[in-house]
Each structure stands twice: as structure tokens, then as C-alpha cells.
Short mmCIF file of C-alpha atoms and ligand atoms in Angstrom, two decimals:
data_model
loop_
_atom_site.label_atom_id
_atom_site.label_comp_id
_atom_site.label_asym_id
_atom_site.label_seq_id
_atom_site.Cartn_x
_atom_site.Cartn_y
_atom_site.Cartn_z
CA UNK V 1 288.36 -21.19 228.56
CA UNK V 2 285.32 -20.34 230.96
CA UNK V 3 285.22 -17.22 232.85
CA UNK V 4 286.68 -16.44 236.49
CA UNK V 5 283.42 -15.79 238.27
CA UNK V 6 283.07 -13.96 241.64
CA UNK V 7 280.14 -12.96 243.30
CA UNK V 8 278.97 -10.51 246.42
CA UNK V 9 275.06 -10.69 246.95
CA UNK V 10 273.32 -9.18 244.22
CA UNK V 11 276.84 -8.35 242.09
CA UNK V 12 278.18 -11.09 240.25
CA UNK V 13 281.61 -10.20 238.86
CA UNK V 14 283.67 -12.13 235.93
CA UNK V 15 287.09 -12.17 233.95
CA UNK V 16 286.78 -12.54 230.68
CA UNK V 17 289.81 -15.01 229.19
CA UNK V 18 291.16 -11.48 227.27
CA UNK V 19 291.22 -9.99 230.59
CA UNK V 20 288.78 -7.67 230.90
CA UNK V 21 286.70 -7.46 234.31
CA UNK V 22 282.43 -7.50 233.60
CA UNK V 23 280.00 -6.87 236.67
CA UNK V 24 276.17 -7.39 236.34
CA UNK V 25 273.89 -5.94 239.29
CA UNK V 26 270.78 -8.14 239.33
CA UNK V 27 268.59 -6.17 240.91
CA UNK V 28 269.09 -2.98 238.75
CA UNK V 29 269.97 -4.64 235.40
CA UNK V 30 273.16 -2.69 235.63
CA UNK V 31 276.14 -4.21 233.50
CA UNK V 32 279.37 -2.48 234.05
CA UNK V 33 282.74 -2.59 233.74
CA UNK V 34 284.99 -3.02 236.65
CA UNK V 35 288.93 -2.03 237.91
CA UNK V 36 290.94 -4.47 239.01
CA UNK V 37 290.47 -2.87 242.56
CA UNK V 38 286.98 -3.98 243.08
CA UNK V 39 287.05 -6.90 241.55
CA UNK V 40 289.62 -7.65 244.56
CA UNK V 41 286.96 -6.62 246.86
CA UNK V 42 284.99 -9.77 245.85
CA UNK V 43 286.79 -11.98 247.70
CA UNK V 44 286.59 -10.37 251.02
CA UNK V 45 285.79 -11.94 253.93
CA UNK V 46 284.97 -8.73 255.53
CA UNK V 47 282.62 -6.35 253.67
CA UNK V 48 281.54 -3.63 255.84
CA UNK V 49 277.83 -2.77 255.91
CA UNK V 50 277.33 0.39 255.10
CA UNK V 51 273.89 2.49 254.91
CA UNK V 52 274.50 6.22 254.40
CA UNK V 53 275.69 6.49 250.46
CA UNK V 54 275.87 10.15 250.38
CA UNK V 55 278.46 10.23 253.08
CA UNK V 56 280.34 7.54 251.37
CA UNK V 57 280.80 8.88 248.06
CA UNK V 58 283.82 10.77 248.99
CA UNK V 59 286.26 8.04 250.35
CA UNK V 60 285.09 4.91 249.37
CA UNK V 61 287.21 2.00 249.97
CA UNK V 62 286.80 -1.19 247.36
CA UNK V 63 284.76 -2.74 249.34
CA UNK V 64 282.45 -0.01 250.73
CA UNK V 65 281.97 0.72 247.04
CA UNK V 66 280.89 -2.82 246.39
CA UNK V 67 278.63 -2.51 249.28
CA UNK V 68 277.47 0.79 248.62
CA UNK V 69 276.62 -0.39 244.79
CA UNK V 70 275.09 -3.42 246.37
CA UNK V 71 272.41 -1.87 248.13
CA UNK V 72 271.84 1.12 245.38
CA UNK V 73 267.68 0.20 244.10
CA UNK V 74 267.81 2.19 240.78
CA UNK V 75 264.07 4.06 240.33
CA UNK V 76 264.20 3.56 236.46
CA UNK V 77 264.57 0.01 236.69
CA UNK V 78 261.08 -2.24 237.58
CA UNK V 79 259.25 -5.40 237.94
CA UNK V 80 257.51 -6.93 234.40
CA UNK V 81 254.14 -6.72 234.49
CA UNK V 82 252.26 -9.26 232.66
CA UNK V 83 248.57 -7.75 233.77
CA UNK V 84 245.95 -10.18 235.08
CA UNK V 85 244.25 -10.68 231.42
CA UNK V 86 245.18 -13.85 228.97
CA UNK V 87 247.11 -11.76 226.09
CA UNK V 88 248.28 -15.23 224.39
CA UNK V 89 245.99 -17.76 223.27
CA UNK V 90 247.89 -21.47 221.85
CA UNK V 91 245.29 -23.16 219.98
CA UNK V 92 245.94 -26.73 218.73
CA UNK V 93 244.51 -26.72 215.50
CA UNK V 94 244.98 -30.87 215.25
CA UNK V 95 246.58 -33.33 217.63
CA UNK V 96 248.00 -35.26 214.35
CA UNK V 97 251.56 -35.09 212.88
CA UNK V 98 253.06 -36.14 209.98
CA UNK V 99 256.40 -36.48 211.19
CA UNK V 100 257.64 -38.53 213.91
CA UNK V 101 260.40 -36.50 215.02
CA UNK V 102 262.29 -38.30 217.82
CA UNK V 103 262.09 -36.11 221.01
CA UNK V 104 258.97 -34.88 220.04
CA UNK V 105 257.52 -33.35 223.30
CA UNK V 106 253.83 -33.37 222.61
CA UNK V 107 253.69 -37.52 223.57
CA UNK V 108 256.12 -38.20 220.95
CA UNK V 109 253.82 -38.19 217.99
CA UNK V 110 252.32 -34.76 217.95
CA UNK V 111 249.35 -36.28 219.87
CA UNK V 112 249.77 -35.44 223.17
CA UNK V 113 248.12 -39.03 223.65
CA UNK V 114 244.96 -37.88 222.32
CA UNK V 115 245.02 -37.88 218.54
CA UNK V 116 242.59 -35.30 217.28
CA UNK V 117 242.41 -34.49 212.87
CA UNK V 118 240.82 -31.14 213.73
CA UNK V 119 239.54 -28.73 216.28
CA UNK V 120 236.06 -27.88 215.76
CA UNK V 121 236.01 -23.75 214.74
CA UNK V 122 232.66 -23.71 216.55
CA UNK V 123 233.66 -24.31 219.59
CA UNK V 124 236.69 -22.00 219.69
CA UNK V 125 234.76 -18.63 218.21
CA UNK V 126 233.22 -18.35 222.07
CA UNK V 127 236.52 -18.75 223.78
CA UNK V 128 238.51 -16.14 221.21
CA UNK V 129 235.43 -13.69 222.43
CA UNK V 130 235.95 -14.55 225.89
CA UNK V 131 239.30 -13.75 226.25
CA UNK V 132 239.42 -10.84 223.87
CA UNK V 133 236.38 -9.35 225.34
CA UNK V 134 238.32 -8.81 228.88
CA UNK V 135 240.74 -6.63 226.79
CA UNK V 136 240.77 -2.67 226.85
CA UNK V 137 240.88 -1.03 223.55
CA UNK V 138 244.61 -0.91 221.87
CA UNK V 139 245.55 -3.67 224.07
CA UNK V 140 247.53 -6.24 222.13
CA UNK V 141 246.30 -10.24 221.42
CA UNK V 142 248.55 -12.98 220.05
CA UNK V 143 247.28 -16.39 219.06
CA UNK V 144 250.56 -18.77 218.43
CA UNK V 145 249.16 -21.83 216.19
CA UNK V 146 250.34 -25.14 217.05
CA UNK V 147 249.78 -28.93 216.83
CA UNK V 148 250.78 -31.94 215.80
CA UNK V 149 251.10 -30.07 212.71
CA UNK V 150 248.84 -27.60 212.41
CA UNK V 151 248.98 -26.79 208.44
CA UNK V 152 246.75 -30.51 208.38
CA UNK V 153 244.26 -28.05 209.14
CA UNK V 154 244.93 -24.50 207.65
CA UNK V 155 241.42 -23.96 207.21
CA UNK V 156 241.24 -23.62 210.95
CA UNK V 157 243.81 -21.25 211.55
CA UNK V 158 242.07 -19.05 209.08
CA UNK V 159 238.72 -18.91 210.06
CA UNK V 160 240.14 -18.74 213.57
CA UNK V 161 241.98 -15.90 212.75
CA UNK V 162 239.71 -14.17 210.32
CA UNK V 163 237.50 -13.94 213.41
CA UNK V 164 239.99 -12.71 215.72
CA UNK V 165 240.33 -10.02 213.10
CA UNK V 166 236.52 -9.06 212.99
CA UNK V 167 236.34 -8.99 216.84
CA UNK V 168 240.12 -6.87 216.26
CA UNK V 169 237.91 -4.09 214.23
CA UNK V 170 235.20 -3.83 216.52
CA UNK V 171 236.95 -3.73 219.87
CA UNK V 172 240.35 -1.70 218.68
CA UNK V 173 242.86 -4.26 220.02
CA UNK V 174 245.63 -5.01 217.80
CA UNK V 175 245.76 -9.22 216.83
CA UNK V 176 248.97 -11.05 215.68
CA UNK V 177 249.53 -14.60 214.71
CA UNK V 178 252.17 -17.25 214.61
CA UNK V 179 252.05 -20.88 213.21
CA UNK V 180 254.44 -23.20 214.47
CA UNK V 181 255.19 -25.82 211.80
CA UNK V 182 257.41 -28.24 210.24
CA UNK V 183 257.18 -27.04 207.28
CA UNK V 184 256.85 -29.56 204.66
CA UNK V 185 253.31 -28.64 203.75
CA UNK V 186 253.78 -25.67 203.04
CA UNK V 187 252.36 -24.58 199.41
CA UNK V 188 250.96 -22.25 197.59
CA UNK V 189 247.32 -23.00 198.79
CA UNK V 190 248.47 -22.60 202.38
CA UNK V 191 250.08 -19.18 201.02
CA UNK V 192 246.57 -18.49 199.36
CA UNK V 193 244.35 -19.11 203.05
CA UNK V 194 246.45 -17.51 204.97
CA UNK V 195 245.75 -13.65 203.02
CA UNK V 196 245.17 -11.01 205.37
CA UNK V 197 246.33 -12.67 208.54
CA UNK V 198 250.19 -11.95 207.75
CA UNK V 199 251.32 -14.62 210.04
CA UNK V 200 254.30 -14.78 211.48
CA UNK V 201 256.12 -18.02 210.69
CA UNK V 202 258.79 -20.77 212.98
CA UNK V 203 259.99 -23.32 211.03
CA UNK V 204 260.90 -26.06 212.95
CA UNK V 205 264.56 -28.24 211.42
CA UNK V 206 267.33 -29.53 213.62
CA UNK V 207 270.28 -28.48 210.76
CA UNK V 208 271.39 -29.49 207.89
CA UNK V 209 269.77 -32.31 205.48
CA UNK V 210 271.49 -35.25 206.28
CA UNK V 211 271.24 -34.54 210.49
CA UNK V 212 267.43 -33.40 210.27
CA UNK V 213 266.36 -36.45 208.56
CA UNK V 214 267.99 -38.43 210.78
CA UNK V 215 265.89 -36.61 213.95
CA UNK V 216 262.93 -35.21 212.18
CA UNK V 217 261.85 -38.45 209.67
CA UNK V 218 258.37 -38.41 208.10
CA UNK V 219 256.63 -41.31 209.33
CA UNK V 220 257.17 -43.45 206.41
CA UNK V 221 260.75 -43.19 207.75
CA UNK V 222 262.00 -41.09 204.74
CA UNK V 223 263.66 -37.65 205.89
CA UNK V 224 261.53 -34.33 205.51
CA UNK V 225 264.12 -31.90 204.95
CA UNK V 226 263.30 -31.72 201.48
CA UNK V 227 259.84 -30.92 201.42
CA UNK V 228 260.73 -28.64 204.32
CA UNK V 229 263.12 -26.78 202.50
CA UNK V 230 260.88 -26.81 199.38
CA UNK V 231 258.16 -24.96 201.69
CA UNK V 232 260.63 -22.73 203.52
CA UNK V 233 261.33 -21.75 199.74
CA UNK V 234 257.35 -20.85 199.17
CA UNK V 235 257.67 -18.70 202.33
CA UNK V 236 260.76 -16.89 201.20
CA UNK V 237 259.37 -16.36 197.60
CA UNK V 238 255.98 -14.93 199.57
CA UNK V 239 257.38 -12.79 202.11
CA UNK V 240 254.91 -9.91 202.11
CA UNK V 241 252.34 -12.69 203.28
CA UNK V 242 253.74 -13.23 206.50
CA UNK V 243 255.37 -11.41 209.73
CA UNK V 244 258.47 -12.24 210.66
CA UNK V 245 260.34 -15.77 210.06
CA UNK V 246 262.29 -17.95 212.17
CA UNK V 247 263.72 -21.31 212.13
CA UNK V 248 263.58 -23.45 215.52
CA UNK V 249 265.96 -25.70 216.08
CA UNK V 250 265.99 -28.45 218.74
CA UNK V 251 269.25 -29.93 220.04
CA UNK V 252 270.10 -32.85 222.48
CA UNK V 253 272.69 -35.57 222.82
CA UNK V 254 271.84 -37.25 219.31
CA UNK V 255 271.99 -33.88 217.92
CA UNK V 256 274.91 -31.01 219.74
CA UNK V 257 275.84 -29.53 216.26
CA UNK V 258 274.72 -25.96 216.57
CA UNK V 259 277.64 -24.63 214.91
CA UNK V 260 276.84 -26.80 211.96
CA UNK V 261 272.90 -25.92 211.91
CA UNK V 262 273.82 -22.32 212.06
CA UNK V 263 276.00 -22.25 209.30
CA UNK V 264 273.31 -24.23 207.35
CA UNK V 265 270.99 -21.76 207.95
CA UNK V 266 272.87 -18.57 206.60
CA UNK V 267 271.86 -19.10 203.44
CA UNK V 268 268.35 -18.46 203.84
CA UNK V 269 267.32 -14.54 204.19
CA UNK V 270 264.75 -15.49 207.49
CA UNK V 271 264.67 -13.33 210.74
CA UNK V 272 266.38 -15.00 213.11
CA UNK V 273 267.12 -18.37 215.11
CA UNK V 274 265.68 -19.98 217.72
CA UNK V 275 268.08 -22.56 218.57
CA UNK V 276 266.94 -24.14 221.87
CA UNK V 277 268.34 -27.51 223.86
CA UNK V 278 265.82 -30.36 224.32
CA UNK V 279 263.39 -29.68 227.78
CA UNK V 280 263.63 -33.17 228.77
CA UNK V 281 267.55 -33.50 228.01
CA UNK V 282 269.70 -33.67 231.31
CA UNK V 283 272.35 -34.78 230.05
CA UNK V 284 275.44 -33.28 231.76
CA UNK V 285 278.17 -33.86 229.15
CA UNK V 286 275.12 -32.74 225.77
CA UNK V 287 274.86 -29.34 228.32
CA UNK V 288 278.51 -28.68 228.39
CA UNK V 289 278.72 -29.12 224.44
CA UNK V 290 275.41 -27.09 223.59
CA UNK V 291 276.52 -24.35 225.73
CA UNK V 292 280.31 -24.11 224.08
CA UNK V 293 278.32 -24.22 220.44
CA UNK V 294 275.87 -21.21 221.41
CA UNK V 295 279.02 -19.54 222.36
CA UNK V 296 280.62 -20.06 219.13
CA UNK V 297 277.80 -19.14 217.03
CA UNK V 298 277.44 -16.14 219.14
CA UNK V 299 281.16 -15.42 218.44
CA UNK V 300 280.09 -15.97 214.56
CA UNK V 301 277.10 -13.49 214.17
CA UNK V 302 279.24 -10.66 216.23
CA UNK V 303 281.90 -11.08 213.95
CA UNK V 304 280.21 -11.38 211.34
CA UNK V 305 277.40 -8.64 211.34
CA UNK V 306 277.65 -7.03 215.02
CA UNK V 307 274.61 -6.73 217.70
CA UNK V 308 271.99 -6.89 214.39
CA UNK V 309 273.62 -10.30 213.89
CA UNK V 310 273.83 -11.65 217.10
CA UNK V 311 270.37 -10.46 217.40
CA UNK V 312 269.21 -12.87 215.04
CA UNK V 313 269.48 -15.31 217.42
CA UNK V 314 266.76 -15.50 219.62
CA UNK V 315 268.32 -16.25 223.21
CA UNK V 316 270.60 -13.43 222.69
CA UNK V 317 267.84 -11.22 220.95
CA UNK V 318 265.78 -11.71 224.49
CA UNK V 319 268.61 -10.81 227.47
CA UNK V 320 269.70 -7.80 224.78
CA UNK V 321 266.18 -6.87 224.82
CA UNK V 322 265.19 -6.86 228.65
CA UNK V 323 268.52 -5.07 230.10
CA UNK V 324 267.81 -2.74 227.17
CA UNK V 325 264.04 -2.23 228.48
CA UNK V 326 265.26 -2.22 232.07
CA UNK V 327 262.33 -4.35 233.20
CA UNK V 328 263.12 -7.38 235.89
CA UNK V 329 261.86 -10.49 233.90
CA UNK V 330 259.63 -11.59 237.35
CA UNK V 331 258.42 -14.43 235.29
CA UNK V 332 259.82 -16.61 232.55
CA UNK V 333 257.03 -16.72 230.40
CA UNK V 334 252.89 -16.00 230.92
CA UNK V 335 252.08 -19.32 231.60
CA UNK V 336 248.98 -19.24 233.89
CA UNK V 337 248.63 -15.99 233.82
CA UNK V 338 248.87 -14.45 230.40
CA UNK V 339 248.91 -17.33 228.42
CA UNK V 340 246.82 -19.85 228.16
CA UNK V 341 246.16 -23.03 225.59
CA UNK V 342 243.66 -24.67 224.12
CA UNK V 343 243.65 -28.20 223.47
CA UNK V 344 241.79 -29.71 219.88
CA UNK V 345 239.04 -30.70 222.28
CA UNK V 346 238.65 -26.41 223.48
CA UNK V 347 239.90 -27.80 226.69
CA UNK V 348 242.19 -25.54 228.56
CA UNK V 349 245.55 -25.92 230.04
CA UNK V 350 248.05 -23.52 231.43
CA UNK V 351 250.95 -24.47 229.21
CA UNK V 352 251.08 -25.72 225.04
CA UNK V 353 253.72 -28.46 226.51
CA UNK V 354 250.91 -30.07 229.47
CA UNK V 355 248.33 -30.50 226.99
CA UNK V 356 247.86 -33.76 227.92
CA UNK V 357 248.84 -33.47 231.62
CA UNK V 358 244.84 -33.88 233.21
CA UNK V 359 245.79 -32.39 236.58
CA UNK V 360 247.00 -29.34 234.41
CA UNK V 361 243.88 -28.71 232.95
CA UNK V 362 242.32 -25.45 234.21
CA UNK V 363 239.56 -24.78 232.11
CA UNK V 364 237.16 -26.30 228.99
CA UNK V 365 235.34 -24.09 226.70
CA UNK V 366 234.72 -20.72 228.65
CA UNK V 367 234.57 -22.27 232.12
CA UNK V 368 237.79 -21.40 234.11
CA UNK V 369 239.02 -23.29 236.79
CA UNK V 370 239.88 -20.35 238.97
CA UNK V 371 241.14 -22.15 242.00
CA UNK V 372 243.43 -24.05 239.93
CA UNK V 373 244.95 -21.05 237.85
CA UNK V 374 245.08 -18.97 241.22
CA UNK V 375 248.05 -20.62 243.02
CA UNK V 376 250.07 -20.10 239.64
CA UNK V 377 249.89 -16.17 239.52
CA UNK V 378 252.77 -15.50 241.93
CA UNK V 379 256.16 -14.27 240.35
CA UNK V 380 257.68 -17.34 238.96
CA UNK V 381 261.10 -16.57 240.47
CA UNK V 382 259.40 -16.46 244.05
CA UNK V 383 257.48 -20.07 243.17
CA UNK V 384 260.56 -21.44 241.65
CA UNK V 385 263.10 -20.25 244.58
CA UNK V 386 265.04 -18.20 242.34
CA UNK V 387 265.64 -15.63 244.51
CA UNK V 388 269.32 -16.07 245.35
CA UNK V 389 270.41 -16.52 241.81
CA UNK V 390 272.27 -13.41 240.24
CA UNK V 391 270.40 -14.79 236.61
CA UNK V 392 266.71 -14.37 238.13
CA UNK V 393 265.90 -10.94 236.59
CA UNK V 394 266.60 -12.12 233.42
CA UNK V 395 265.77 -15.92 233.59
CA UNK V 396 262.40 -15.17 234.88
CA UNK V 397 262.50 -18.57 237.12
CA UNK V 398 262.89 -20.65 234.04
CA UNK V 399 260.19 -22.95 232.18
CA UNK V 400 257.85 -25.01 234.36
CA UNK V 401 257.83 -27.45 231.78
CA UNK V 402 261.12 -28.42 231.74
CA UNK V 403 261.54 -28.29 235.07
CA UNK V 404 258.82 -30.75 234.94
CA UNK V 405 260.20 -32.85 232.75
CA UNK V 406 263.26 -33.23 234.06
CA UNK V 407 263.27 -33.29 237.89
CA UNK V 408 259.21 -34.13 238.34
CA UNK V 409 258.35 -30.80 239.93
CA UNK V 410 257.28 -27.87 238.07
CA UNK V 411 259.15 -25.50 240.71
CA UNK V 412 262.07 -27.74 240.82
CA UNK V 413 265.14 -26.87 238.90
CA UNK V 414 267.39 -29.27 237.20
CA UNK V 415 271.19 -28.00 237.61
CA UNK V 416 271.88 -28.19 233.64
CA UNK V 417 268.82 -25.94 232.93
CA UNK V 418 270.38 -23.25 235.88
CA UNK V 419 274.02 -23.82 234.38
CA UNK V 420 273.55 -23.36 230.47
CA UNK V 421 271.05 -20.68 231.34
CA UNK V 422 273.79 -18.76 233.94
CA UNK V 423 276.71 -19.47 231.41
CA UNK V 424 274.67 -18.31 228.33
CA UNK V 425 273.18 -15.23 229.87
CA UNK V 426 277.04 -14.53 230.89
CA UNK V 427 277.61 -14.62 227.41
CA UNK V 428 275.24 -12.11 226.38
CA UNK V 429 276.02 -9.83 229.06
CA UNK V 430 279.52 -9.85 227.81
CA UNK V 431 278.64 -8.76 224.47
CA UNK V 432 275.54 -6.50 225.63
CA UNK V 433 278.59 -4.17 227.41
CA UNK V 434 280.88 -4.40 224.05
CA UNK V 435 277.91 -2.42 222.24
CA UNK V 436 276.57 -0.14 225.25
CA UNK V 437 279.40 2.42 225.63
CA UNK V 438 277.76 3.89 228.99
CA UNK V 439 277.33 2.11 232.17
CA UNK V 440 281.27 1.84 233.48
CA UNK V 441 281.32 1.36 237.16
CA UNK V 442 284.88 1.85 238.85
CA UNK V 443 284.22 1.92 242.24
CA UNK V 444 286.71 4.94 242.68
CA UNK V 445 284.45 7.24 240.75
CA UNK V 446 281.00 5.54 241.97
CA UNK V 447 278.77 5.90 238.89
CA UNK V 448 276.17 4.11 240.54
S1 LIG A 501 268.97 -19.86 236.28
FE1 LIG A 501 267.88 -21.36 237.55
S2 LIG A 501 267.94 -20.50 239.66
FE2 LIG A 501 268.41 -18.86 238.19
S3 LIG A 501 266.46 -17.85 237.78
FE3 LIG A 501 266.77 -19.39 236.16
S4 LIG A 501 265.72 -21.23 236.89
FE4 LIG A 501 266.00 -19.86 238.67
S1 LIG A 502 256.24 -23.34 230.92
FE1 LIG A 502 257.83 -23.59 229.35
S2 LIG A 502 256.83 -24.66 227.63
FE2 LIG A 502 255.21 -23.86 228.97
S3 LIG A 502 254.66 -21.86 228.11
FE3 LIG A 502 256.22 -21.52 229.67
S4 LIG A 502 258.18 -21.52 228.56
FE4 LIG A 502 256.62 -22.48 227.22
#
């Protein structure tokens, strides 16, 4: 059964089917527990304005106190910053796959449209230097590897990163890596290159054998799961080689069996879960069903193992971790602005996802395009018109690509991206108050 919800200005209010009465403040990240009372006062018609808290606090009324909380700007609580220098570098180490998974997003083939077997090392030395050099000393730098697949081409991501790590000694900034694969060639050589970079690994598989093969075939047409488990294996039998470990899961209307994937997964002694729903599925009906199966695997990992469990996942892992921090998530992720990616041709675009999208393009080699990266470093939530949504401070605006993708316009929200992202964020608000004891707001006793 779905929630009541209820909502004055910036406090959105909801029942939970037990009963018991949740408020989130979206301005001050404030999640509280409500009396019946106020949760009255919601509905209203006539909420006086009131300005003067202090003289307030003694006699306050439900619906002065909703006001009154309404219009309370907690100090401790503030805006993200992301800074104005490129912390995240995407680097396509190929433009080649060897899967043909079947809603692949980068042109359907891992290509992007342009098929490239390697990047040339060369030419992406200068634009590691670049970037780092704008960087104060302790400052952190992540490069996230990608492709097609980029183990075609491990050599790449190690000299790549074994020069990030030279330039890492000399400047004092601290480097990380990730490698975004599929897994199946993953071996002991791979193991071998990749000493002294301790990457952090996401395995990409949709769930179980018999459902990944079916969306994630080699493309001979044979499933990979095997060879993807077999190399998921070599990772778990190396772990000291590599950071943390997570497998990504895609899900759409061929595939809604979260529930199924997660259970799968268990078995394997990884980090965590990133189970995510297709960015170009709009599906209404697929929404509805993904949404009910994060909830119930949610459900799953708190029963099972608590907040560390539900942690594991990463959706729930990210709200947890930005009420917890207190910081407004202004912008969904650094696209533009933090984060930038680099193409197998060292061209430069603002997003991994518009690779191939030429009017995205805003740089090549170490020229930027300044007057096209300049209109994109404005708060997303402002660009994206976010600003009446209770969800902004922790949606950040959402991801330009799917927006994209799905309604044409980067800044243009699709209504089943804003509804699983309200109704899942509901969800982990809900559990965030079961483990944080403090934070009860009554009304009566105004712990604003
Ligand atoms: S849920 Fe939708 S409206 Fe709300 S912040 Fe995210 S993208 Fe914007
Ligand atoms: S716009 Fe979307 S796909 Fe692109 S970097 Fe941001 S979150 Fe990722």
C-alpha cells in the first residue's frame, strides 16, 4: 500500500501503512516525526503567516507550528559545493564491446557510433596534466574507466593510471580509480596490470544466469554470465588488488526482477549494489514495478542486516549519506562542472552518456570550449526547474541524460524519472528516521 502524502511548501508529510506519521523539511534536510495534530494542519486551507518565532514558541497552534517550522533556515545545513575545478575525469579507453547487451546506451554497441580499438596514451598524458595541474595539494582526483569495454585495452588504463600516480607524488593530490566493466575478461593478467592502482571495480549483470544472458548476450549470441561470473570469481579471490566492488544492474520492461537479481547476488561477498532503471525507459507500468521491487529489496537488507545492509545498496547508500552530511545536493551529479569525459579520440564532452552527441562536445585535447561549458555551471535544480519539488535537495535536479533521452530536453523532466525518484527517496527517508533516534518534531514542543 503507498503512503498518504501531504504537503505544505517546503514540508512534505506522509503516513506510513503501520501508521506512523514521517515529515521531511527540504530545505534543512530535517526528517522528523510528527503527532497526529500537525499532520492535521496539512490540510488547511488557512495557514497563518507568521514571522516572529521567538514569540511563537509559547502557544503555538498546529498550524503556526507548521508555519513557524516552515520558514526555520537551519545554519548547519548548506548548499554542495562542487568547486569550479574538473575532480572526475571518464576516459574511454576503447569504443569496442564484446557484448551486445540490448539497451546498451553508448549507441547500442558500446560504440557510441564511432568504433574506436584503443585510445592513444599519448594523447591523454597532456590532458591528465591539465586537469590535475589546476588542483591544490591534498585535493582529491578520480578517473572512472569506461568503454565499450574497457578491459580490450587494460594496458591503457594502466599506463593512464600509473601516470596519474607519478603526477599524484609530485603534486600531493590523492588519485582513485574505477573500471566499469562487464566482466567477462577478467583474468589473472588483467589482475597482474592493474598492481598498484587498487582499482575500484562495477561489474555490470542484469541478475541471475538465465535473465542476464537473455539481456547481456556476447555477440556471437551465446550468454556471458559465465565468463562474467568466472571473472567476478578472479576479483573476489584478489581482493587486496582492488578498492571497493560493486555490481550494476540495469532494469527495464524486458527485465523488472530486482527482487530476483538481488537475491542472486547475496552470495557473492562484493560491496554493494547499484541497481538502477534503464535512462531511456518511460515506461509507466516497468516504473510502477521497479519502484515496488526497490522497496522490497530495501525491506530485505533492513531485515536482514540493518542500515549496514541497506547500505549496500547504492540509491539508499546516497540519500543516507547526504541527510547524514547535511549538505543540499544543488546538483545531481558534476557533469559540466566537475566532471568531464574523454572520448577514445581525447575529445571532450560534458557527460560519459553524450559521447557521441557533437553539439555536446566542449572540448578536444586541452582546448576547452568555455562558452559552451559556461551556461552548464548553474545549480542543476535551478536549470532543471526543480525548485518546487520537496525531493530537490536530495535529487540534485536529476540526470541530464535521461532527461535527454526520454523527453528530448536535457532540463526537461520525464514524470516516471520525478515519480520513482520521489517514491524511492520516500523510502529511504522512512528508514533513515527508524535508525536516527534524534530529530522528533511535535509541533507542541517545537524542536525546530
Ligand atoms: S524528482 Fe524531478 S522535480 Fe524533483 S528534483 Fe528530481 S528531477 Fe527535479
Ligand atoms: S548527466 Fe546522468 S549520465 Fe551524465 S554524468 Fe550526470 S548522472 Fe551520469
Amino acid at each position: 500500500m503507498s503512503p498518504l502524502i501531504r504537503q505544505y511548501k517546503d514540508i512534505v508529510a506522509y503516513k506510513l501503512p503501520q501508521g506512523a506519521l514521517i515529515a521531511f523539511h527540504a530545505r534543512n534536510l530535517e526528517v522528523a516525526e510528527i503527532s497526529e495534530e500537525l499532520w492535521e494542519a496539512f490540510v488547511s486551507e488557512r495557514v497563518p503567516v507568521q514571522s516572529d518565532f521567538q514569540s511563537l514558541q509559547s502557544a503555538l497552534s498546529p498550524q503556526s507550528a507548521l508555519d513557524v517550522w516552515n520558514n526555520v533556515d537551519s545554519p548547519s545545513v548548506r548548499d554542495q559545493d562542487l568547486g569550479s575545478e574538473v575532480k572526475t575525469l571518464t576516459i574511454n579507453v576503447t569504443q569496442i564491446c564484446n557484448l551486445h547487451c540490448h539497451y546498451c546506451a553508448a549507441g547500442g554497441d558500446g560504440t557510441y557510433g564511432d568504433p574506436i580499438r584503443q585510445i592513444s596514451i599519448e594523447k591523454t598524458f597532456p590532458q591528465i596534466r591539465f586537469f590535475m595541474d589546476k588542483l591544490k595539494p591534498g585535493q582529491k582526483f578520480s578517473f572512472i574507466f569506461l568503454g565499450g569495454e574497457p578491459l580490450l585495452y587494460p594496458e591503457a588504463i594502466r599506463g593512464i593510471g600509473q601516470y596519474a600516480l607519478s603526477l599524484e607524488k609530485a603534486k600531493n593530490i590523492q588519485v582513485s580509480f574505477r573500471i566499469i566493466t562487464n566482466g567477462t575478461l577478467i583474468d589473472q593478467r588483467f589482475v597482474d596490470l592493474m598492481e598498484g592502482l587498487s582499482p575500484s571495480i562495477t561489474l555490470s549483470m542484469d541478475g541471475d544466469p538465465a535473465t542476464n544472458d537473455l539481456v547481456r548476450p556476447q555477440k556471437n549470441g551465446r550468454g556471458s554470465s559465465e565468463q562474467a561470473l568466472l571473472g567476478l570469481d578472479v576479483l573476489l579471490k584478489n581482493r587486496k588488488s582492488f578498492g571497493s566492488i560493486l555490481i550494476h544492474s540495469v532494469f527495464n520492461r524486458k527485465n523488472l526482477n530486482v527482487v530476483q537479481a538481488y537475491r542472486f547476488f547475496q552470495q557473492f561477498a562484493v560491496d554493494g549494489f547499484d541497481f538502477t532503471f534503464d535512462v531511456t525507459e518511460k515506461d509507466e507500468q516497468a516504473n510502477l514495478v521497479f519502484i515496488e521491487q526497490m522497496k522490497k529489496i530495501a525491506q530485505l537488507a533492513f531485515t536482514a542486516g540493518g542500515e549496514s545492509e541497506l547500505r549496500r545498496i547504492a540509491f539508499f547508500d546516497g540519500i543516507f549519506s547526504t541527510l547524514d552530511a547535511q549538505v543540499r545536493k544543488v546538483n545531481h551529479c558534476g557533469s559540466g562542472k566537475s566532471l568531464l569525459s574523454i572520448d577514445s579520440r581525447n575529445q571532450i564532452f560534458s557527460c560519459p552518456l553524450m559521447v557521441s552527441h557533437k553539439g555536446e562536445q566542449v572540448g578536444t585535447g586541452i582546448e576547452l570550449n568555455l562558452q559552451k561549458l559556461e551556461p552548464l555551471q548553474a545549480p542543476l535544480i535551478g536549470m532543471n526547474n526543480c525548485g518546487r519539488c520537496w525531493a530537490r535537495n536530495l535529487c540534485g535536479g536529476g540526470c541530464l541524460y535521461n532527461h535527454k533521452a526520454t523527453t528530448g530536453d536535457a532540463h526537461t523532466k520525464h514524470p516516471t524519472y520525478c515519480d520513482r525518484t520521489r517514491s524511492l527517496i520516500f523510502e529511504a527517508i522512512s528508514y533513515y528516521k527508524q535508525t536516527r533516534a534524534e530529530g522528533a518534531f511535535h509541533g507542541e514542543d517545537s524542536g525546530i
